[in-house]
mmCIF file of C-alpha atoms and ligand atoms in Angstrom:
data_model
loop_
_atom_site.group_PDB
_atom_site.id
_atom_site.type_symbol
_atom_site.label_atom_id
_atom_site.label_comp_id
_atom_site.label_asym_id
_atom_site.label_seq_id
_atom_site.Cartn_x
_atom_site.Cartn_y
_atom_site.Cartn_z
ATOM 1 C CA UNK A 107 0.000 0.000 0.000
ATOM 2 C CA UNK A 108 2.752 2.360 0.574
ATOM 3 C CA UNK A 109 4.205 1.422 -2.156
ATOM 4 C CA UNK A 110 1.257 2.565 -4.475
ATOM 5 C CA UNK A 111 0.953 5.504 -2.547
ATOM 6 C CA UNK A 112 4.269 6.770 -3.390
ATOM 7 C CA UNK A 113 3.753 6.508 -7.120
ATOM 8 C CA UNK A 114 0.232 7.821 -6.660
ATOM 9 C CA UNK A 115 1.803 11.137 -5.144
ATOM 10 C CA UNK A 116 4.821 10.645 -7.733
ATOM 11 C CA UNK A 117 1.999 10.415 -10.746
ATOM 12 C CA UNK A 118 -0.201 13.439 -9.376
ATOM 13 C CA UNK A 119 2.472 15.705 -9.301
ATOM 14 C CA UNK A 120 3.535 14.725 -12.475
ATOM 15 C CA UNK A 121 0.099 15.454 -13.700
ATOM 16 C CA UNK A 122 -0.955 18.436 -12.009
ATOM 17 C CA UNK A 123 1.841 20.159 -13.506
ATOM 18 C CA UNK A 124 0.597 19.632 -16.840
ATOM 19 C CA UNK A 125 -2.752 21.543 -17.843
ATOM 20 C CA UNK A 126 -5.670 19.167 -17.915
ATOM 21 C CA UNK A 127 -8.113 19.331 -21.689
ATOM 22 C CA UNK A 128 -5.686 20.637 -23.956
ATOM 23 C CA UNK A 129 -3.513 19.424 -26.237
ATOM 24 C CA UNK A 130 -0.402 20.937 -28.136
ATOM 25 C CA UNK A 131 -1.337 21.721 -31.839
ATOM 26 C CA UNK A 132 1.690 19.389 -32.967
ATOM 27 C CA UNK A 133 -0.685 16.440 -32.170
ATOM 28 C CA UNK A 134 -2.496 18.008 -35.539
ATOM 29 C CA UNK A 135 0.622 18.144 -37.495
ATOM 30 C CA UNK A 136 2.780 14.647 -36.488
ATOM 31 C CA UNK A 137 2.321 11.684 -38.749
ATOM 32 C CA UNK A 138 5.309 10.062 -36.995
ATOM 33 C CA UNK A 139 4.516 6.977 -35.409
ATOM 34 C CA UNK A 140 6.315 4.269 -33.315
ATOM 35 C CA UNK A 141 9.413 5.922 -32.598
ATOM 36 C CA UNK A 142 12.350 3.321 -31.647
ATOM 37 C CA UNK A 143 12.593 4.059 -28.132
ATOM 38 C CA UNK A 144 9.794 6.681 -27.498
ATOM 39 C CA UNK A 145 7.738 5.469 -24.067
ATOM 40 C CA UNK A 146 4.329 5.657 -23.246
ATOM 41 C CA UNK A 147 3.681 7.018 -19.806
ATOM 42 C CA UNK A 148 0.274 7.155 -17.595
ATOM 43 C CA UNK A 149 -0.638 9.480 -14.839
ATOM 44 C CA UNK A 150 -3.601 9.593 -12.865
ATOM 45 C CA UNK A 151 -5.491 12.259 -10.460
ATOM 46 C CA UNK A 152 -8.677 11.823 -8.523
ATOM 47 C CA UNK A 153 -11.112 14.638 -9.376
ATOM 48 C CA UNK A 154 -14.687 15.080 -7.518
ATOM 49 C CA UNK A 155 -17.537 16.416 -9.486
ATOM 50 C CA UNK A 156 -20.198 18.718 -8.464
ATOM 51 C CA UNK A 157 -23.950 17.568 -9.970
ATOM 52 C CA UNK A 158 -26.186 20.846 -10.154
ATOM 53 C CA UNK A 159 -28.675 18.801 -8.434
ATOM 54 C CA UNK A 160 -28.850 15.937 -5.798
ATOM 55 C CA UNK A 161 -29.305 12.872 -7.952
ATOM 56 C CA UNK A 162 -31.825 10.213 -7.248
ATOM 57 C CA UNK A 163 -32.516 6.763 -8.324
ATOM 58 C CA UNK A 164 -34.484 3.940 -7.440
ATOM 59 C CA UNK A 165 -31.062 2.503 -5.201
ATOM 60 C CA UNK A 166 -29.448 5.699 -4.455
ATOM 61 C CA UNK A 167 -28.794 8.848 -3.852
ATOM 62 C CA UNK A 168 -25.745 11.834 -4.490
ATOM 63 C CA UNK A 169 -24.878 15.218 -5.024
ATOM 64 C CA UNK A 170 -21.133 14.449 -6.043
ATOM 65 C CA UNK A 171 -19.321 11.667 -8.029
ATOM 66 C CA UNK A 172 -15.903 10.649 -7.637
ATOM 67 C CA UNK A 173 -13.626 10.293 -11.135
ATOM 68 C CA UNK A 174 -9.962 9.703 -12.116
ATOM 69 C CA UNK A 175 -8.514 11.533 -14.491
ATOM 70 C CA UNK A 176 -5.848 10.195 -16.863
ATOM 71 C CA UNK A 177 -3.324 11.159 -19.717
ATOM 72 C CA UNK A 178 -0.923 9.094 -21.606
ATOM 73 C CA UNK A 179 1.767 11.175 -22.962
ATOM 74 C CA UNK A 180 3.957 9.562 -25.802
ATOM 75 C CA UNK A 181 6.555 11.938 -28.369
ATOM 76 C CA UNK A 182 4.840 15.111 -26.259
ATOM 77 C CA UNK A 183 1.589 14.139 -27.367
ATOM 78 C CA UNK A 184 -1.107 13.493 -25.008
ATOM 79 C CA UNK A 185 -4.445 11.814 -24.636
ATOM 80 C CA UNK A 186 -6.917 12.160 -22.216
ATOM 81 C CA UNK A 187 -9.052 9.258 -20.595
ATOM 82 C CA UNK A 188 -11.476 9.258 -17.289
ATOM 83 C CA UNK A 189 -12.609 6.564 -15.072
ATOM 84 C CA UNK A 190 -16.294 7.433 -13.323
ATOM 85 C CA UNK A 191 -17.065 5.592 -9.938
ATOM 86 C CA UNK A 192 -20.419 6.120 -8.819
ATOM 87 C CA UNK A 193 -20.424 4.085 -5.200
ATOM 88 C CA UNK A 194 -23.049 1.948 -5.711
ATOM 89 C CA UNK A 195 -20.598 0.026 -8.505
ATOM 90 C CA UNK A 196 -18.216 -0.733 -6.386
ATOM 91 C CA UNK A 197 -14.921 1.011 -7.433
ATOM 92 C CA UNK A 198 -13.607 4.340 -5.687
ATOM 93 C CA UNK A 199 -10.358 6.348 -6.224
ATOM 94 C CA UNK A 200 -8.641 4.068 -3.993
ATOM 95 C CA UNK A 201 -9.356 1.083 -6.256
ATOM 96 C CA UNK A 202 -8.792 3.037 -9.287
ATOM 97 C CA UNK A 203 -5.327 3.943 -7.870
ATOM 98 C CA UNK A 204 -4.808 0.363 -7.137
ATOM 99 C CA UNK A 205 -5.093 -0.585 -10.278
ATOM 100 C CA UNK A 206 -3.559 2.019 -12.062
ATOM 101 C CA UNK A 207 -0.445 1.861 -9.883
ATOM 102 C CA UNK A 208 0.363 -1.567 -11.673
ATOM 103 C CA UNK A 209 -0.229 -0.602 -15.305
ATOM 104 C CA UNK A 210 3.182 -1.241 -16.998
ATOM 105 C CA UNK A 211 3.244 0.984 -20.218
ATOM 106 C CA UNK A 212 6.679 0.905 -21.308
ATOM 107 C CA UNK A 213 6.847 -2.512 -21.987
ATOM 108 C CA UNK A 214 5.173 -1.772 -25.349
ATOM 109 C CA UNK A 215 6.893 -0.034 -28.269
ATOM 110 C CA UNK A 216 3.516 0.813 -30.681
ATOM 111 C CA UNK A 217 0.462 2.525 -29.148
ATOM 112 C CA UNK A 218 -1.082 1.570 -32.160
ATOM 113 C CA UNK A 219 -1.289 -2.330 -30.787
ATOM 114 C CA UNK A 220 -4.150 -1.246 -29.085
ATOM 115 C CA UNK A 221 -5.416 -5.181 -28.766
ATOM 116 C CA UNK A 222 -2.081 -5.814 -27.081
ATOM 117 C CA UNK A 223 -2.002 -3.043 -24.770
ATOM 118 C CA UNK A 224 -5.670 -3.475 -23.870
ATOM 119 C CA UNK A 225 -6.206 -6.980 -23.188
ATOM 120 C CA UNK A 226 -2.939 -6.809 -20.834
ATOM 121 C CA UNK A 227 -4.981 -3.881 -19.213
ATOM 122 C CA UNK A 228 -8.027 -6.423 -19.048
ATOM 123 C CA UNK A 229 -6.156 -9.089 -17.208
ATOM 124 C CA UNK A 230 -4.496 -6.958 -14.403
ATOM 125 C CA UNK A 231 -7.076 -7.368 -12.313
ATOM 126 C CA UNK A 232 -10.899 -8.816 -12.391
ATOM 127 C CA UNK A 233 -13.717 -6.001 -12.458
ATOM 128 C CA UNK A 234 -11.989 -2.010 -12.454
ATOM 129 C CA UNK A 235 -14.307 -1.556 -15.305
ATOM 130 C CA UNK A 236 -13.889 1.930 -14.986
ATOM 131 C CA UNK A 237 -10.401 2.348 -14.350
ATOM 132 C CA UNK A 238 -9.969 0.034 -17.626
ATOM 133 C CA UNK A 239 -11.586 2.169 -18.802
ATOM 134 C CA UNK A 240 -10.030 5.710 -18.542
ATOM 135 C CA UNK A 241 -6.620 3.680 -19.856
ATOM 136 C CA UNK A 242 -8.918 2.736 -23.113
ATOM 137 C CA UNK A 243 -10.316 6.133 -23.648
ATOM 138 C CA UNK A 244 -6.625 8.211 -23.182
ATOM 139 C CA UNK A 245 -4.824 5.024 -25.322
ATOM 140 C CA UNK A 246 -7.744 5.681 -27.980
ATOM 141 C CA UNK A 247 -7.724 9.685 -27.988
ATOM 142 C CA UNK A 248 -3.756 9.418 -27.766
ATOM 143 C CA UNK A 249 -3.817 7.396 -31.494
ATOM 144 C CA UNK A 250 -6.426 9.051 -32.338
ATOM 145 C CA UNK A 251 -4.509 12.128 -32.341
ATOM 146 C CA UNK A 252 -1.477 10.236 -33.668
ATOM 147 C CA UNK A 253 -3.293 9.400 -37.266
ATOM 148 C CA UNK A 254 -4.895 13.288 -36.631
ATOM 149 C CA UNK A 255 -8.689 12.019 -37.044
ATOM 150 C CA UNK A 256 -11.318 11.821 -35.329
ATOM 151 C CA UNK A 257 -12.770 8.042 -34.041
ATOM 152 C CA UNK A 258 -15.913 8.338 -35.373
ATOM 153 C CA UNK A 259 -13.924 9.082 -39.000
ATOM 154 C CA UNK A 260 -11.158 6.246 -38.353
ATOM 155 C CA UNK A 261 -13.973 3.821 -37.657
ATOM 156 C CA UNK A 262 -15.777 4.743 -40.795
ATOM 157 C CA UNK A 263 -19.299 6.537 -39.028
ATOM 158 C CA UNK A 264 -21.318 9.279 -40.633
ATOM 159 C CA UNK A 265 -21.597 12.176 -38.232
ATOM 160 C CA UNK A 266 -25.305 13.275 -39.596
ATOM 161 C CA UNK A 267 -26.804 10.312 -38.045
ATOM 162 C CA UNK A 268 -25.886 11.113 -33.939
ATOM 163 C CA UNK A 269 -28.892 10.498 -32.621
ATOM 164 C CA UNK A 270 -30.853 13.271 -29.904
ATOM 165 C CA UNK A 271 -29.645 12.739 -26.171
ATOM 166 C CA UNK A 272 -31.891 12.169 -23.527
ATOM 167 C CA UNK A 273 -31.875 14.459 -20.698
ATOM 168 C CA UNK A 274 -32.536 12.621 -17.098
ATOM 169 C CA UNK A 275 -35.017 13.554 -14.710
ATOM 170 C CA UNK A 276 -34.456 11.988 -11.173
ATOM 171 C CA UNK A 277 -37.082 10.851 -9.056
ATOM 172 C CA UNK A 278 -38.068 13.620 -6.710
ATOM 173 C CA UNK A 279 -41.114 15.585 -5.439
ATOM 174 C CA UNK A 280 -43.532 16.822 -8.467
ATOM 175 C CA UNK A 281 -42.509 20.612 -8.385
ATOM 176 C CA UNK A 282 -38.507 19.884 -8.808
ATOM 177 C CA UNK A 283 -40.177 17.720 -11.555
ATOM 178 C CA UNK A 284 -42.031 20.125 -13.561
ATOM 179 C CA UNK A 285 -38.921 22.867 -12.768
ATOM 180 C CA UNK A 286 -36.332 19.972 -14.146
ATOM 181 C CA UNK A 287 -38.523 19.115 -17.248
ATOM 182 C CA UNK A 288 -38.914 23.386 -18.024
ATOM 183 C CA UNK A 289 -35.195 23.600 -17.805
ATOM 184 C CA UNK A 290 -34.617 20.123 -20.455
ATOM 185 C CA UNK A 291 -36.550 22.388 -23.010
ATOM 186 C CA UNK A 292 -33.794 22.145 -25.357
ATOM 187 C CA UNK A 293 -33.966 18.135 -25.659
ATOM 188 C CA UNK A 294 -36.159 16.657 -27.809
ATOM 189 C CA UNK A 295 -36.135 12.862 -25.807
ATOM 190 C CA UNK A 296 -36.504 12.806 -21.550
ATOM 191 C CA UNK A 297 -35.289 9.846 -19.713
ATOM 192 C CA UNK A 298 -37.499 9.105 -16.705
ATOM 193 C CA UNK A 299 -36.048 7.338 -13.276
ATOM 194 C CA UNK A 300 -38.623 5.248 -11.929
ATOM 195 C CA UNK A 301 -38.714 1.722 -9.700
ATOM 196 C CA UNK A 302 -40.204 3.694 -6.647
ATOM 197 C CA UNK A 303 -43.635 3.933 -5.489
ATOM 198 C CA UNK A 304 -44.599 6.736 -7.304
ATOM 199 C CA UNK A 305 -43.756 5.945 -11.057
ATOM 200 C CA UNK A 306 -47.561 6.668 -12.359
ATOM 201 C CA UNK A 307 -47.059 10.492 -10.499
ATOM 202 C CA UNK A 308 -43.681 10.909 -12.217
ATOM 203 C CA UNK A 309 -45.099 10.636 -15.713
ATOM 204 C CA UNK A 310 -48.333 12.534 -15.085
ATOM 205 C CA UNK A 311 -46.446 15.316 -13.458
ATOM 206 C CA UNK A 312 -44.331 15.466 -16.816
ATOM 207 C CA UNK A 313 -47.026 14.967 -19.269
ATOM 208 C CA UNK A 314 -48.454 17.745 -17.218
ATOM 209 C CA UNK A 315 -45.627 20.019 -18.405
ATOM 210 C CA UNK A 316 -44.894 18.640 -21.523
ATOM 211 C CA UNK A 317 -45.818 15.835 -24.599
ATOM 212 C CA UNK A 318 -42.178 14.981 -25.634
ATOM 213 C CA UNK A 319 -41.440 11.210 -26.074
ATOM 214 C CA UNK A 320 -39.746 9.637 -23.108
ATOM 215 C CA UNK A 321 -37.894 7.423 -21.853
ATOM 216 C CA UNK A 322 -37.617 5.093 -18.845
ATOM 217 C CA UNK A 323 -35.711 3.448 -16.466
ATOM 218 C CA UNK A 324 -36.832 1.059 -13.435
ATOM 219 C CA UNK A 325 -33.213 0.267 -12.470
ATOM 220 C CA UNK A 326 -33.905 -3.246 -11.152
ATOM 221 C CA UNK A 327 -36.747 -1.125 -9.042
ATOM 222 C CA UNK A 328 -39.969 -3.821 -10.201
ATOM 223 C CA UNK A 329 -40.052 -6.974 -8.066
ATOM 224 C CA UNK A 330 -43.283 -8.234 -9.190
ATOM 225 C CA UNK A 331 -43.437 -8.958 -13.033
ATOM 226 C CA UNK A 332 -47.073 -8.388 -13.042
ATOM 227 C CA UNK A 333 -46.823 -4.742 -11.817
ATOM 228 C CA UNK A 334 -44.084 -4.331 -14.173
ATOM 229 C CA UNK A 335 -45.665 -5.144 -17.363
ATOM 230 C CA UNK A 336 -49.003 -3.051 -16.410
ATOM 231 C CA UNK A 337 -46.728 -0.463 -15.472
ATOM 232 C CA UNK A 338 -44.745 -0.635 -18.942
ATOM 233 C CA UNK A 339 -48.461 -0.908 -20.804
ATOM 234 C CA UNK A 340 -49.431 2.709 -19.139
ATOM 235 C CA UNK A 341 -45.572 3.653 -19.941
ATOM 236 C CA UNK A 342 -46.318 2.826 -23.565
ATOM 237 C CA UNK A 343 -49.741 4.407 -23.998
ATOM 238 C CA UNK A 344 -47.678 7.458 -22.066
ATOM 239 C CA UNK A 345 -45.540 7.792 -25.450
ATOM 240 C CA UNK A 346 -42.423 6.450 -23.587
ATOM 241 C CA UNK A 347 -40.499 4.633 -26.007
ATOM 242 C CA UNK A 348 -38.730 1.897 -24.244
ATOM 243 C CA UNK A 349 -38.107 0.611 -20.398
ATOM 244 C CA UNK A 350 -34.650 -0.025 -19.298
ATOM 245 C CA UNK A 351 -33.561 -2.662 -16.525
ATOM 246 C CA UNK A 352 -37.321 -3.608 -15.015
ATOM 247 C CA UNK A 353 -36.315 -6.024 -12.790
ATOM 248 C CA UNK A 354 -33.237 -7.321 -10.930
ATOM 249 C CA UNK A 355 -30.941 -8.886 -12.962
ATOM 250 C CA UNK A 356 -30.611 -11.849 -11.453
ATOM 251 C CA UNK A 357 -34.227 -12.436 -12.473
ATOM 252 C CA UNK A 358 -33.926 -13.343 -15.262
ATOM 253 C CA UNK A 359 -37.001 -15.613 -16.297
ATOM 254 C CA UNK A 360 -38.825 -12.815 -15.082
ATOM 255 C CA UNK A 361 -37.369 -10.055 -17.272
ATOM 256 C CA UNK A 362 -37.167 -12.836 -20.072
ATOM 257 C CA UNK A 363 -41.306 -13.016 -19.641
ATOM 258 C CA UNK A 364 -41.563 -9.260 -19.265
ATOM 259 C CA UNK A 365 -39.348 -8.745 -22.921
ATOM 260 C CA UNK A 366 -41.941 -11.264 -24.354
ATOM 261 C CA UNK A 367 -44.847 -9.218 -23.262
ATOM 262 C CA UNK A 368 -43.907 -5.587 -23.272
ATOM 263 C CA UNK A 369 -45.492 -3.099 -26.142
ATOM 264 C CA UNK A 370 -42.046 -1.550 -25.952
ATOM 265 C CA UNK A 371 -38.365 -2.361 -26.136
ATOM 266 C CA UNK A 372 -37.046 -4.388 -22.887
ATOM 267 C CA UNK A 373 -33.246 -3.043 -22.764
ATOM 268 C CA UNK A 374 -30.866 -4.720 -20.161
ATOM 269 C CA UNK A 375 -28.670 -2.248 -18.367
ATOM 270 C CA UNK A 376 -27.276 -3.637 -14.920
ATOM 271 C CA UNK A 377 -27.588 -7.132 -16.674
ATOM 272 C CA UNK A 378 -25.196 -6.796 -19.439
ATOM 273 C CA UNK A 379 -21.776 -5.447 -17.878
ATOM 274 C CA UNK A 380 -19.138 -6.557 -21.036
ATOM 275 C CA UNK A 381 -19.326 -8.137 -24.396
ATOM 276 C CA UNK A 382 -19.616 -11.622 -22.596
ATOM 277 C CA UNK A 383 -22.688 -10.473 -20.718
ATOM 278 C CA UNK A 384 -24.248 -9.639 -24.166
ATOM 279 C CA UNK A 385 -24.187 -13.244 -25.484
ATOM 280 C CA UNK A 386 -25.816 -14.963 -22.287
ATOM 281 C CA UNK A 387 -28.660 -11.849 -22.277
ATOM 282 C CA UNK A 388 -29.614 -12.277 -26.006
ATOM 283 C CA UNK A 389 -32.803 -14.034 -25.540
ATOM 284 C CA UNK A 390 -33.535 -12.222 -22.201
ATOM 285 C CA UNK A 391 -33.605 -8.370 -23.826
ATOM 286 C CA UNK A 392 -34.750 -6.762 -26.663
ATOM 287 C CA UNK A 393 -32.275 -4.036 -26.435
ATOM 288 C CA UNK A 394 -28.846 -3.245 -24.100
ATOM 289 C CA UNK A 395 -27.578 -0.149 -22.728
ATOM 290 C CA UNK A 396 -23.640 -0.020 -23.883
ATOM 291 C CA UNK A 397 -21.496 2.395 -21.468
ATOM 292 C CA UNK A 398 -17.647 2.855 -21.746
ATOM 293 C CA UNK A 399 -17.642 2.641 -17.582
ATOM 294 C CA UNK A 400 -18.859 -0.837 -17.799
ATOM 295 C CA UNK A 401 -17.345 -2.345 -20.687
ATOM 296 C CA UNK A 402 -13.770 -1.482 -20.001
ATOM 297 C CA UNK A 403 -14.116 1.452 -22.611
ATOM 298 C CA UNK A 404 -14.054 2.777 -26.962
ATOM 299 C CA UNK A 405 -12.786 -1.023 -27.806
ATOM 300 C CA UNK A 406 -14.882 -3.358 -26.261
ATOM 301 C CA UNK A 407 -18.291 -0.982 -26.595
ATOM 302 C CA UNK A 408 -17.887 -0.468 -30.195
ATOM 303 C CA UNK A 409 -17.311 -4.827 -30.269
ATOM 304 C CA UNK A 410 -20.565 -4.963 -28.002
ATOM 305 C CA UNK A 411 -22.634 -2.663 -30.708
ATOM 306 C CA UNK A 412 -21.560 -4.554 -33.550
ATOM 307 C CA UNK A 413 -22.508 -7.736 -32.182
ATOM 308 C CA UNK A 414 -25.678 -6.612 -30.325
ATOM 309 C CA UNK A 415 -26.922 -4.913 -33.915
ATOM 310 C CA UNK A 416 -25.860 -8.094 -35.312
ATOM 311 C CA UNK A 417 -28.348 -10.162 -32.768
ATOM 312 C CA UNK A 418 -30.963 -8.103 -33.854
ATOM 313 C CA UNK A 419 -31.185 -6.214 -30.520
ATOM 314 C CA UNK A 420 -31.455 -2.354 -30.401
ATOM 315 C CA UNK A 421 -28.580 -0.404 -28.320
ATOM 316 C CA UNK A 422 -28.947 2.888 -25.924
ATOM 317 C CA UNK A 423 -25.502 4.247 -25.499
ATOM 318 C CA UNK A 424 -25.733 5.439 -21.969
ATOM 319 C CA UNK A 425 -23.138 7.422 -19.621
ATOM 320 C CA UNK A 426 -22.367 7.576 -16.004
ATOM 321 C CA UNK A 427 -21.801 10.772 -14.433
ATOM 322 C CA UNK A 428 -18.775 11.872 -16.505
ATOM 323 C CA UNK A 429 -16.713 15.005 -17.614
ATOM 324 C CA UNK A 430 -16.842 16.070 -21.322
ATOM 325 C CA UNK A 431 -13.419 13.650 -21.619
ATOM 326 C CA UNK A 432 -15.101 10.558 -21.437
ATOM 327 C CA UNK A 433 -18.982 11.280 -22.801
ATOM 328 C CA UNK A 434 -16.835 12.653 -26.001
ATOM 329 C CA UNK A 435 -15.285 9.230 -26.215
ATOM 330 C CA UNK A 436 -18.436 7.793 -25.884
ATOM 331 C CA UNK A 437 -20.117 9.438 -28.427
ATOM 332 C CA UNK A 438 -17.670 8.251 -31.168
ATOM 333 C CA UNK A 439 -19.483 5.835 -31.700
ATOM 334 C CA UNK A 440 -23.187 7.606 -31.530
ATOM 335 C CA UNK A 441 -23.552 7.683 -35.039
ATOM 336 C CA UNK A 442 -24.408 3.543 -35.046
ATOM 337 C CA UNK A 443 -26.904 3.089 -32.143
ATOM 338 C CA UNK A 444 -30.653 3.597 -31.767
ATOM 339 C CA UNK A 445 -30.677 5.559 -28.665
ATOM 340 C CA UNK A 446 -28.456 7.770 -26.328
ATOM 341 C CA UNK A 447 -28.078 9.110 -23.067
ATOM 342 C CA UNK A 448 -25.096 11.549 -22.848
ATOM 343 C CA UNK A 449 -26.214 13.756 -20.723
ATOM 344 C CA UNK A 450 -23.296 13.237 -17.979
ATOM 345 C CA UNK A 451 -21.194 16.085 -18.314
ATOM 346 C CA UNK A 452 -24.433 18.586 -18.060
ATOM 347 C CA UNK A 453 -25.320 17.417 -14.928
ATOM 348 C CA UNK A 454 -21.907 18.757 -13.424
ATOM 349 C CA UNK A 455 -20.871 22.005 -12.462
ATOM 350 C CA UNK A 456 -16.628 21.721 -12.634
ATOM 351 C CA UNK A 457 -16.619 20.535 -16.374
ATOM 352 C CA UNK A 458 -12.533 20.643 -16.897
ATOM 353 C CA UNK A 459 -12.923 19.809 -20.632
ATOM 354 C CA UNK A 460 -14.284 20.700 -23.524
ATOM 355 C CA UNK A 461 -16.039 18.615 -25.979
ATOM 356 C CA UNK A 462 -18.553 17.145 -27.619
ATOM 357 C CA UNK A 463 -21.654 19.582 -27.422
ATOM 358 C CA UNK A 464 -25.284 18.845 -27.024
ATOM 359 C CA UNK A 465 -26.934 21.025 -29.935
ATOM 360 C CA UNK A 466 -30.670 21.615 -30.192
ATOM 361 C CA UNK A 467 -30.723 17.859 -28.253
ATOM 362 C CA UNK A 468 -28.484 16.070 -30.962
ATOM 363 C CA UNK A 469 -25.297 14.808 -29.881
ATOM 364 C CA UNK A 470 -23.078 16.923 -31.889
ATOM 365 C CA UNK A 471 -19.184 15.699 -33.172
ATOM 366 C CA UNK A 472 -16.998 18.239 -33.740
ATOM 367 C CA UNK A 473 -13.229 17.229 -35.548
ATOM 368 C CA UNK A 474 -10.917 17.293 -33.189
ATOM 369 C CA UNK A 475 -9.023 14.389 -33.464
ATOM 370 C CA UNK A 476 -8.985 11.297 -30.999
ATOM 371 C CA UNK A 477 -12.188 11.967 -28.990
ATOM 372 C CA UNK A 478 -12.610 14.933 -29.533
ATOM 373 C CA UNK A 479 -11.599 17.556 -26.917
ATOM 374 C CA UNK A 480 -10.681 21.014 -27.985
ATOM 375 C CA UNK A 481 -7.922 23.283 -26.923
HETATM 376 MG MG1 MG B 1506 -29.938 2.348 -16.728
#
């Protein structure tokens, strides 16, 4: 422990001293790549967001969210990556500084062997989803800035077709409702949290205030498969156009039964984690909710949408509570799914980068290559 504590201290200073969201403009101009004897080199710092309001869900709930900021620096080039560690999921800054502690960089030459590099990140350690994670996205903006493109370019996407954002309202008392719903007027989609007692007074206090479609999400909050699929029949006559997560996940006949029955898309959230998740789930969801925190980051998620549109299933692209760094990785790879909900880095007031922008409601890609941050 004192061992990872000195490099922690040795890597924060390190990183402190450089400026965090910006990049040098030779990233634009340097074609060079795989320099004999040029190292790659990770730092980490914890960094505690701010949400504008307390945050509620049907488990929990939080008016900050601890995050771990990273940059991989190789030829004076850097990229940018984020781990975000909402408690209830188990990892924390401590963990993430665990973990990160024992990443090993230098014993590859290429950044471009991303498979390499990333599947020795995978098997460090079981779980650190997260803190995989913000290795993936810096690795990813770091090449990405390497080739000078963008990663929705390099993988071939067409930036017209980002789809809208949802904006989330948490569960809370009907007048914070209506004033949360008459600040989202810009978004064209609302994602509901429900699983509590009072999911029919959620919607009718927002269809009070407004008609736009919605969305919803029970996380695991249903016990009774009954109540969930007459609650998901008023949710569809209610113009909400899917329900994520009804049930626990570990009952799975149950939300099996409830995908068979439901007017609307069934999407499995807590119950598809990684790529592996997503084969066992097939027949249990209609849909799954893809987010870089859970699946270890840019590789695996854009692996998990290709094989989940593949299936036949439809895919949300979802967020934790994030900075710009990692939502702009994220929505890379917007332009393939059916659904989105990248609202993290609004929900935040201490934003230290900028990036992708919500415009008019539509996830919006600028050119900035990598993932997308701007000076
Ligand atoms: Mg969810």
């Amino acid at each position: 422990m004192k061992q990872n504590r000195r490099e922690f201290i040795k890597a924060t200073s390190i990183l402190t001293a450089a400026s965090i969201g910006g990049f040098s403009s030779k990233a634009f101009a340097t074609n060079i790549i795989n320099k004999k004897g040029t190292k790659m080199k990770l730092t980490f710092k914890p960094y505690t967001l701010e949400l504008k309001h307390t945050f509620t869900v049907a488990v929990s709930s939080r008016t900050t969210t601890p995050v771990m900021l990273t940059e991989i620096e190789y030829d004076g080039i850097k990229g940018y990556g984020e781990a975000s560690m909402p408690p209830y999921l188990g990892e924390s800054q401590e963990t993430a500084t665990k973990f990160l502690s024992k990443v090993n960089l230098e014993q590859f030459d290429d950044p471009f062997e991303l498979e390499n590099i990333l599947e020795y990140i995978d098997s460090i350690d079981e779980k650190n989803t997260a803190a995989k994670a913000s290795v993936d996205i810096a690795l990813h903006d770091l090449v990405g800035k390497l080739i000078g493109k963008p990663w929705y370019k390099i993988w071939g996407f067409d930036k017209s077709k980002t789809p809208f954002t949802t904006f989330t309202i948490g569960i809370d008392k009907p007048d914070i409702v209506r004033q949360k719903v008459k600040e989202a007027e810009e978004f064209k989609i609302l994602k509901v949290k429900m699983g509590k007692e009072n999911d029919r007074e959620m919607i009718e206090t927002i269809r009070s205030v407004t008609d736009k479609p919605l969305t919803a999400d029970a996380n695991q909050g249903w016990k009774d498969k009954h109540y969930a699929l007459e609650i998901i029949h008023y949710l569809s006559e209610n113009n909400v156009v899917y329900i994520e997560q009804p049930m626990p996940k570990e009952m799975v006949d149950e939300n099996a039964w409830l995908t068979k029955n439901s007017p609307i898309p069934v999407l499995g959230d807590e119950s598809i984690q990684r790529l592996s998740d997503l084969i066992k789930m097939k027949d249990v969801y209609s849909g799954v909710v893809v987010k870089l925190m859970k699946c270890t980051g840019m590789r695996e998620a854009h692996k998990m949408i290709t094989l989940a549109k593949s299936l036949g299933m439809k895919v949300m692209l979802g967020c934790m509570t994030e900075t710009s760094c990692a939502i702009s990785a994220a929505s890379q790879l917007s332009p393939i799914v059916d659904w989105a909900d990248l609202d993290g880095a609004l929900l935040i007031k201490n934003d230290p980068f900028d990036g992708m922008k919500v415009i008019d409601g539509k996830v919006t890609l600028n050119d900035n290559p990598g993932i997308g941050l701007s000076v």
